[in-house]
JSON list of C-alpha atoms in Angstrom, two decimals:
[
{"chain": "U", "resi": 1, "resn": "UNK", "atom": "CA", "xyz": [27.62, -25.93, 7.17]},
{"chain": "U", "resi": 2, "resn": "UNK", "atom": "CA", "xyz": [30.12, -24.26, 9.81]},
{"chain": "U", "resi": 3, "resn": "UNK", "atom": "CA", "xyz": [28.53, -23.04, 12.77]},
{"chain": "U", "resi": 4, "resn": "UNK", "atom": "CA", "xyz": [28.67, -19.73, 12.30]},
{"chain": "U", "resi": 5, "resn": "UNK", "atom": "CA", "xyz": [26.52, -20.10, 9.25]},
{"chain": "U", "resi": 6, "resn": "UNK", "atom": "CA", "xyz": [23.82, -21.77, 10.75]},
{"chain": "U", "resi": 7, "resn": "UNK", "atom": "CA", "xyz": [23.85, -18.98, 13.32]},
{"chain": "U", "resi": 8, "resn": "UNK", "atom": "CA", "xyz": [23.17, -16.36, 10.65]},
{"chain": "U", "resi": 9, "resn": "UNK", "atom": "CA", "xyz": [20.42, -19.01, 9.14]},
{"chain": "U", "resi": 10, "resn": "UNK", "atom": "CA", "xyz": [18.52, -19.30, 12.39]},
{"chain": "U", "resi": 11, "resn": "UNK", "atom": "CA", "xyz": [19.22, -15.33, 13.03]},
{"chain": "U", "resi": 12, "resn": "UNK", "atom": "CA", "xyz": [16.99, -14.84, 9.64]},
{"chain": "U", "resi": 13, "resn": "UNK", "atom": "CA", "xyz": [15.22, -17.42, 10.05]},
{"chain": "U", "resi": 14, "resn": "UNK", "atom": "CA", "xyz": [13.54, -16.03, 13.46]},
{"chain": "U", "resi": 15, "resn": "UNK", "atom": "CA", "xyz": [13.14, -12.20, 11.41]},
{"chain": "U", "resi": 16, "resn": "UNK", "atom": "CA", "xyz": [11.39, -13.79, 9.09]},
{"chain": "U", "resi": 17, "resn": "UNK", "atom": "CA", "xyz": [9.04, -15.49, 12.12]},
{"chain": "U", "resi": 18, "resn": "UNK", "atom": "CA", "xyz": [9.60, -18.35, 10.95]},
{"chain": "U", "resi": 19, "resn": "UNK", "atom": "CA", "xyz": [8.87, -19.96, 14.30]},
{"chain": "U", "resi": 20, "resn": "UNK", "atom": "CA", "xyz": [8.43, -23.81, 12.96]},
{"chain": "U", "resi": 21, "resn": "UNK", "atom": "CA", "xyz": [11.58, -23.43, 11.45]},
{"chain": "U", "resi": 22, "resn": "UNK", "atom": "CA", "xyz": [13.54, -21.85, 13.91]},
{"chain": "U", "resi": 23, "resn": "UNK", "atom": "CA", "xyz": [11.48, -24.67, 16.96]},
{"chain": "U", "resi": 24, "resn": "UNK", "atom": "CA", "xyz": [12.83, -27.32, 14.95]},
{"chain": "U", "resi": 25, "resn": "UNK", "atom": "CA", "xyz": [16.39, -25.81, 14.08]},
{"chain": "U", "resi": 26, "resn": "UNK", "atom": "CA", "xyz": [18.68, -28.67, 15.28]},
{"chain": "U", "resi": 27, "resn": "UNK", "atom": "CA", "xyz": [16.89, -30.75, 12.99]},
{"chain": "U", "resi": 28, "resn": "UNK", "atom": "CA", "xyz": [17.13, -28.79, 10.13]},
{"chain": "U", "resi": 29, "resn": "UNK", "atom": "CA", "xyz": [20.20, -27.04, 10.60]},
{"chain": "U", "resi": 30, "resn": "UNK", "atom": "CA", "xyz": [22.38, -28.88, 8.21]},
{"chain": "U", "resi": 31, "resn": "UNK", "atom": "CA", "xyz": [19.69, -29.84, 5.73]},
{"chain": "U", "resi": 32, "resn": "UNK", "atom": "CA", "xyz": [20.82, -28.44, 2.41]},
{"chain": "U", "resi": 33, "resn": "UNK", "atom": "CA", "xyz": [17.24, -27.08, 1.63]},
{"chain": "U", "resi": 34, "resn": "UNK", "atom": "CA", "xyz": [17.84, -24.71, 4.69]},
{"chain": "U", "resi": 35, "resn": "UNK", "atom": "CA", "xyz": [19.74, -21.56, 3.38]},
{"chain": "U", "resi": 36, "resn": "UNK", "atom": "CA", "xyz": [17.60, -21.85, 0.02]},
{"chain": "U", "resi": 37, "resn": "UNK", "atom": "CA", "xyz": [14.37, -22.08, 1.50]},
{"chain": "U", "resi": 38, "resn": "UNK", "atom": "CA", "xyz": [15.32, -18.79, 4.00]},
{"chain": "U", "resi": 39, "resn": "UNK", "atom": "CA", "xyz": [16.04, -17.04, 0.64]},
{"chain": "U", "resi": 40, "resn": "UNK", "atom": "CA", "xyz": [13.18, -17.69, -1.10]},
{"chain": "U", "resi": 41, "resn": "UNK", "atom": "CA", "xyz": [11.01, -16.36, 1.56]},
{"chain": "U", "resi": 42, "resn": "UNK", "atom": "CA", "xyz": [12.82, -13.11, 2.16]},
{"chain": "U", "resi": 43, "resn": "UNK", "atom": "CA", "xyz": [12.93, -12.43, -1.31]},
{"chain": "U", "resi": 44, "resn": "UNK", "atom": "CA", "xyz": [9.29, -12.82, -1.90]},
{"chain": "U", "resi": 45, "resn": "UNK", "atom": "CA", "xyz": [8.45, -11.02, 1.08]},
{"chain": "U", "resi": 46, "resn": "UNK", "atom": "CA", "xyz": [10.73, -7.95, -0.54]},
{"chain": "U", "resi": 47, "resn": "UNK", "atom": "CA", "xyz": [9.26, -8.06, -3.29]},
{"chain": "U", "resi": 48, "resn": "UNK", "atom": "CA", "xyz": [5.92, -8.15, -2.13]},
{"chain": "U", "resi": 49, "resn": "UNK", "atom": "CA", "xyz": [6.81, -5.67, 0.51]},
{"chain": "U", "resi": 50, "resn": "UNK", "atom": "CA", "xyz": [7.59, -3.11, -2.44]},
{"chain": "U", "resi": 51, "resn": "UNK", "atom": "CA", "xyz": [4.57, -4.13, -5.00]},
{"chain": "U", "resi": 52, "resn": "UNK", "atom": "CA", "xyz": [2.53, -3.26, -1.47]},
{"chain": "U", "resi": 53, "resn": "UNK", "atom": "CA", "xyz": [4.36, 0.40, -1.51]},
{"chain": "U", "resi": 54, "resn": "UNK", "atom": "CA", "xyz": [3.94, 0.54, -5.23]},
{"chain": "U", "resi": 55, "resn": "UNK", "atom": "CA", "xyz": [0.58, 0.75, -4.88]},
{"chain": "U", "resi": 56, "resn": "UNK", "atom": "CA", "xyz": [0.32, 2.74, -2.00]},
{"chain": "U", "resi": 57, "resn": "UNK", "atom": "CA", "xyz": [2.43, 5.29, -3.43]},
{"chain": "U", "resi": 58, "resn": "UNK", "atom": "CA", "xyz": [-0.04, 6.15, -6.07]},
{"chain": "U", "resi": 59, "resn": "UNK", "atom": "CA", "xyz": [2.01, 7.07, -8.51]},
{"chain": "U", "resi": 60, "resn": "UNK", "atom": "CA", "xyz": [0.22, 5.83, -11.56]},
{"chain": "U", "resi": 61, "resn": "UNK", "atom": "CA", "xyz": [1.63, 5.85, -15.10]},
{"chain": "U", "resi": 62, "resn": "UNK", "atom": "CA", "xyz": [4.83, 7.48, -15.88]},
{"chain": "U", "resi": 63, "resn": "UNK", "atom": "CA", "xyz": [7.70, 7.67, -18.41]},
{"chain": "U", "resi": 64, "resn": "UNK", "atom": "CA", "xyz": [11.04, 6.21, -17.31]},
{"chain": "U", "resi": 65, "resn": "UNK", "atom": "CA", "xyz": [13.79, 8.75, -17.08]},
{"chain": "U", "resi": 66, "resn": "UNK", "atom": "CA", "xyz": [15.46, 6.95, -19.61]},
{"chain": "U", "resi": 67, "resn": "UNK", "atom": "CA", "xyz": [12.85, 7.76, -22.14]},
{"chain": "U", "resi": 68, "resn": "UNK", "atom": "CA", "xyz": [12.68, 11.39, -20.43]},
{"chain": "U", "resi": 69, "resn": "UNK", "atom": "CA", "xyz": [13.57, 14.50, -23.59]},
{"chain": "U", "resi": 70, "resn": "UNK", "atom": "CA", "xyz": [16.06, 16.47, -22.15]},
{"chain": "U", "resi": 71, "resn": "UNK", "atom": "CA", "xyz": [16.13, 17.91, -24.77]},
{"chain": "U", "resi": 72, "resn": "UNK", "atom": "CA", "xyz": [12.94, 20.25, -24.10]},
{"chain": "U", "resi": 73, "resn": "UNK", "atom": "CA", "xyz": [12.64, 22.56, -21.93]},
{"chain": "U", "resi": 74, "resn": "UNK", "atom": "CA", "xyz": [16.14, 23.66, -22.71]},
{"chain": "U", "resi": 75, "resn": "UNK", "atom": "CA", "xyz": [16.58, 25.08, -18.63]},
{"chain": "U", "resi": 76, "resn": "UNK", "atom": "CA", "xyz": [16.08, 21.44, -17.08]},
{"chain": "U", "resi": 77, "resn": "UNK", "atom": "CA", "xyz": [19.56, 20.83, -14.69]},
{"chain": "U", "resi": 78, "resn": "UNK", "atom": "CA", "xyz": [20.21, 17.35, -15.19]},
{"chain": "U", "resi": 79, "resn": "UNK", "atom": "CA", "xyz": [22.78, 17.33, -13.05]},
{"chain": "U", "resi": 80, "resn": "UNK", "atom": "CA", "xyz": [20.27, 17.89, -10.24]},
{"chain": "U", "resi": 81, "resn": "UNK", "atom": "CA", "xyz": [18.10, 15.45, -11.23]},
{"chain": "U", "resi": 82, "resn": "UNK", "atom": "CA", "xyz": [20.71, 12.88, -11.06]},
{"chain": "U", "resi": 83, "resn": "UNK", "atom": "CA", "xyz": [21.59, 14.28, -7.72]},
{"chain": "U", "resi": 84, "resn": "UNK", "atom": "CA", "xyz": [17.76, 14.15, -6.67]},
{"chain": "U", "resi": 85, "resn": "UNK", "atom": "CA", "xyz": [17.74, 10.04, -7.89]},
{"chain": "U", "resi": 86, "resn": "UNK", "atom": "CA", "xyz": [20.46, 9.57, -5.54]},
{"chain": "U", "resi": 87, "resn": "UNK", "atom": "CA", "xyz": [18.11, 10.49, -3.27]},
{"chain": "U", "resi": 88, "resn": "UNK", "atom": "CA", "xyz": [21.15, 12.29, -0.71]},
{"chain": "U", "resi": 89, "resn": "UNK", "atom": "CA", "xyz": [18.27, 14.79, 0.47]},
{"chain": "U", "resi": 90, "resn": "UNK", "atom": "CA", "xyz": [15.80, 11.95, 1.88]},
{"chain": "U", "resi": 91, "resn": "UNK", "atom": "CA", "xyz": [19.13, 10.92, 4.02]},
{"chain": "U", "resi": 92, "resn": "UNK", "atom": "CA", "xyz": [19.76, 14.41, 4.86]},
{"chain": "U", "resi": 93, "resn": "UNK", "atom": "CA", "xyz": [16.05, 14.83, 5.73]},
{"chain": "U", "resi": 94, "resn": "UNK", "atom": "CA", "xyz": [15.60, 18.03, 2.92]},
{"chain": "U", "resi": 95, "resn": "UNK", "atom": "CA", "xyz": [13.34, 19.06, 0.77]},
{"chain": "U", "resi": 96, "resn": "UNK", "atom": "CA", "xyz": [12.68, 18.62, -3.20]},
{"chain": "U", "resi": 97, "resn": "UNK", "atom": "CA", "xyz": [10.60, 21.28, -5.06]},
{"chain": "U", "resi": 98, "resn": "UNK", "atom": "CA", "xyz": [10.31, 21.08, -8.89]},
{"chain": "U", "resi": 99, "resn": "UNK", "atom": "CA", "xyz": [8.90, 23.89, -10.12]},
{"chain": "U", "resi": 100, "resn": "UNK", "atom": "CA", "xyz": [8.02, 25.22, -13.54]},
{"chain": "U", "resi": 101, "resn": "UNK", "atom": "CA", "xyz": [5.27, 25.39, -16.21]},
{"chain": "U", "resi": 102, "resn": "UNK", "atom": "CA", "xyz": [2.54, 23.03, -17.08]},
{"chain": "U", "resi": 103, "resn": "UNK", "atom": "CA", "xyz": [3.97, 20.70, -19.11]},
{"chain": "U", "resi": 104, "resn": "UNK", "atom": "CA", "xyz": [7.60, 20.59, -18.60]},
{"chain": "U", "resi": 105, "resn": "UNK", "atom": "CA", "xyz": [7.98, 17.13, -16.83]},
{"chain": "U", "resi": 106, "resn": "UNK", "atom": "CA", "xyz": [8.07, 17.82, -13.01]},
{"chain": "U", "resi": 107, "resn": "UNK", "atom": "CA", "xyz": [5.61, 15.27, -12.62]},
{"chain": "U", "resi": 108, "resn": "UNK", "atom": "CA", "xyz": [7.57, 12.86, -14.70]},
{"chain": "U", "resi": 109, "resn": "UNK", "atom": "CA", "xyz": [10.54, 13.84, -12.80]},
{"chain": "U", "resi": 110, "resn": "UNK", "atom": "CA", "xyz": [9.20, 13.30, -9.24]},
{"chain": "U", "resi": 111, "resn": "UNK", "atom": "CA", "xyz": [7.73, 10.10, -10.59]},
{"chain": "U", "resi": 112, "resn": "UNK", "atom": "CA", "xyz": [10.72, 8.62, -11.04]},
{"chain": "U", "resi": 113, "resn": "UNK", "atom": "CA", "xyz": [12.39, 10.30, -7.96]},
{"chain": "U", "resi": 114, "resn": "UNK", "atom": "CA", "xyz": [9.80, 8.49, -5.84]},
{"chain": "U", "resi": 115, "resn": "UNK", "atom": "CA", "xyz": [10.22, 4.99, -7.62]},
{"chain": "U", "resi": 116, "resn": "UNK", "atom": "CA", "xyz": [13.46, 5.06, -7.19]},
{"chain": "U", "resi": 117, "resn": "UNK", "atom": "CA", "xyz": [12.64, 5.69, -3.51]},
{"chain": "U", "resi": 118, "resn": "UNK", "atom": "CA", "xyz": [10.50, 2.90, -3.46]},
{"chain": "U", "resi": 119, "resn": "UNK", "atom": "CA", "xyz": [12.90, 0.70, -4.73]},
{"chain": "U", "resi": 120, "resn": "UNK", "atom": "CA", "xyz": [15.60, 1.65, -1.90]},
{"chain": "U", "resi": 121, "resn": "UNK", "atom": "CA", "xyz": [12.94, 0.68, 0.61]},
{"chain": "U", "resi": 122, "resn": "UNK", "atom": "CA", "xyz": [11.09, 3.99, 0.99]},
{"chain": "U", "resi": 123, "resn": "UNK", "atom": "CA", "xyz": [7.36, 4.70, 1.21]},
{"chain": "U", "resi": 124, "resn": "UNK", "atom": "CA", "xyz": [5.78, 7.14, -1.01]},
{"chain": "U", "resi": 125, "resn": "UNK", "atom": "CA", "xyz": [2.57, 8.86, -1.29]},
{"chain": "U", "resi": 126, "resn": "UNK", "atom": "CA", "xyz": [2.72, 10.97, -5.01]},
{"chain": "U", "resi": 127, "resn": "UNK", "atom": "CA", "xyz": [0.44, 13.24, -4.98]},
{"chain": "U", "resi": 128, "resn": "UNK", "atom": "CA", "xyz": [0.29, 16.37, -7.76]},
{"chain": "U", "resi": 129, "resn": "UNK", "atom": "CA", "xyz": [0.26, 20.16, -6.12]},
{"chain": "U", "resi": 130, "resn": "UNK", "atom": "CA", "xyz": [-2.92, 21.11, -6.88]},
{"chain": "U", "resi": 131, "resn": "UNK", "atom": "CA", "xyz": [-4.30, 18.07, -5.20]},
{"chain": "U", "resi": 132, "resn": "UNK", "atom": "CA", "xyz": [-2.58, 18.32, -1.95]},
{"chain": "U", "resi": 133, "resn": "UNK", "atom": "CA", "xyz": [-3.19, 21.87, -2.15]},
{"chain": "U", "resi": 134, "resn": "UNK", "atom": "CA", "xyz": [-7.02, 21.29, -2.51]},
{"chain": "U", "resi": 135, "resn": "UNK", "atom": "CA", "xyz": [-6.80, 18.45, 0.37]},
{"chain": "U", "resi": 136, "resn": "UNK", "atom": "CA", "xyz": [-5.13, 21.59, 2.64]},
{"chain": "U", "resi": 137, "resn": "UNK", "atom": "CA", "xyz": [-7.74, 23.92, 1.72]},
{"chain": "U", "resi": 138, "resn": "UNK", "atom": "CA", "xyz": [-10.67, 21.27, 2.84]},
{"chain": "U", "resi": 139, "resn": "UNK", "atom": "CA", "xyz": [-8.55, 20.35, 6.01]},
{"chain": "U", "resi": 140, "resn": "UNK", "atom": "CA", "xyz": [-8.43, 24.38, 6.81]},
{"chain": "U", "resi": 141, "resn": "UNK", "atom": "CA", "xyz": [-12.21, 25.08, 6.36]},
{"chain": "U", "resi": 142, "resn": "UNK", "atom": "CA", "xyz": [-12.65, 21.60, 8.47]},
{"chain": "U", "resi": 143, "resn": "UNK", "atom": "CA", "xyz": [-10.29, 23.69, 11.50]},
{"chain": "U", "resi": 144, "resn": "UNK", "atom": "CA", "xyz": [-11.95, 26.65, 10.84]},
{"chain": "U", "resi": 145, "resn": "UNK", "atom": "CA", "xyz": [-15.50, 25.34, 11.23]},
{"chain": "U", "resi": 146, "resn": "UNK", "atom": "CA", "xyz": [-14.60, 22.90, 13.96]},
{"chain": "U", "resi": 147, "resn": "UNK", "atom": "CA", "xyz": [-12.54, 25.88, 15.47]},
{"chain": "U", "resi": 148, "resn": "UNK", "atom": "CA", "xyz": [-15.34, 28.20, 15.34]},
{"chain": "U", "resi": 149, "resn": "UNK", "atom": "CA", "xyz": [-18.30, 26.13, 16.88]},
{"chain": "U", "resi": 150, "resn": "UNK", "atom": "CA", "xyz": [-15.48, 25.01, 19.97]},
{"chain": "U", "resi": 151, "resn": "UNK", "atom": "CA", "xyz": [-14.87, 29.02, 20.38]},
{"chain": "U", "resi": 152, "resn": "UNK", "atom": "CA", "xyz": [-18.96, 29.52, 20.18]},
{"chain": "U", "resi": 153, "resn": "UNK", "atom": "CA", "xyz": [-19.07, 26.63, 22.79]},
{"chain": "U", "resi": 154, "resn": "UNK", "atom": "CA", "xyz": [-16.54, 28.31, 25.14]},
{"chain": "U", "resi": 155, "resn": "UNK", "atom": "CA", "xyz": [-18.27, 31.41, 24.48]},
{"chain": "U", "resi": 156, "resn": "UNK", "atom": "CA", "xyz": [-21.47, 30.15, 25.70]},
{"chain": "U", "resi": 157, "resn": "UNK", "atom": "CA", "xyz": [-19.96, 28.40, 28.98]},
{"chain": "U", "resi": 158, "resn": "UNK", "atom": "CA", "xyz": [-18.68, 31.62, 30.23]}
]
């Protein structure tokens, strides 16, 4: 191995903390076992990294978008959805709505949307509109009492 190369080896070596590794580096430098080894680890910890946001993300069961019936409803804009799996508008730092009826697919659609974000390194927390919206509407009462007995307590310091 040139230099150069076991530059780059010890420069992933160390981001990976590796620090045994990377204390003993002139000893191991050269050994073939080296690169592979450095590998190995980084693509375990990727893939562990995203079964970790997987998880996280909550997104539960879902049909593939290549099993998706575009079919029905007839008004679905594929052409946006393939622009949404792109995902241009998380780099751009916009927003993604899908609206429609019950039963159309936007949850299938935003499923996949955030997989494929989680696959490009992303974290993702799916959660369905009426949840979130119910989580909002227990956070506001929370404010509202907590904001009331703070006012009643300034109220009574005066």
């Amino acid at each position: 191995m040139n230099t150069k190369t076991t530059d780059i080896l010890l420069t992933r070596a160390r981001a990976l903390r590796l620090n045994g590794l990377a204390g003993h580096w002139p000893e191991v430098a050269s050994a073939e076992w080296v690169a592979p080894l450095i590998q190995w680890e980084e693509d375990e910890r990727t893939h562990r990294s995203l079964q970790r946001r997987i998880r996280a993300a909550k997104l539960g069961d879902f049909k593939a978008l290549g099993d998706f019936d575009w079919q029905w409803p007839k008004r679905i804009d594929r052409v946006a959805v393939s622009e949404l799996m792109s995902l241009e508008f998380v780099r751009e730092a916009t927003n993604a709505v899908f609206i429609g009826p019950n039963g159309v697919g936007k949850s299938t659609l935003a499923q996949n949307v955030a997989h494929q974000a989680l696959i490009q390194g992303h974290t993702v927390l799916f959660k369905a509109a009426g949840e979130m919206l119910g989580e909002l509407a227990a956070l506001d009462g929370f404010v509202r009492m907590g904001m009331s007995s703070h006012a009643a307590d300034a109220t009574m310091d005066f």
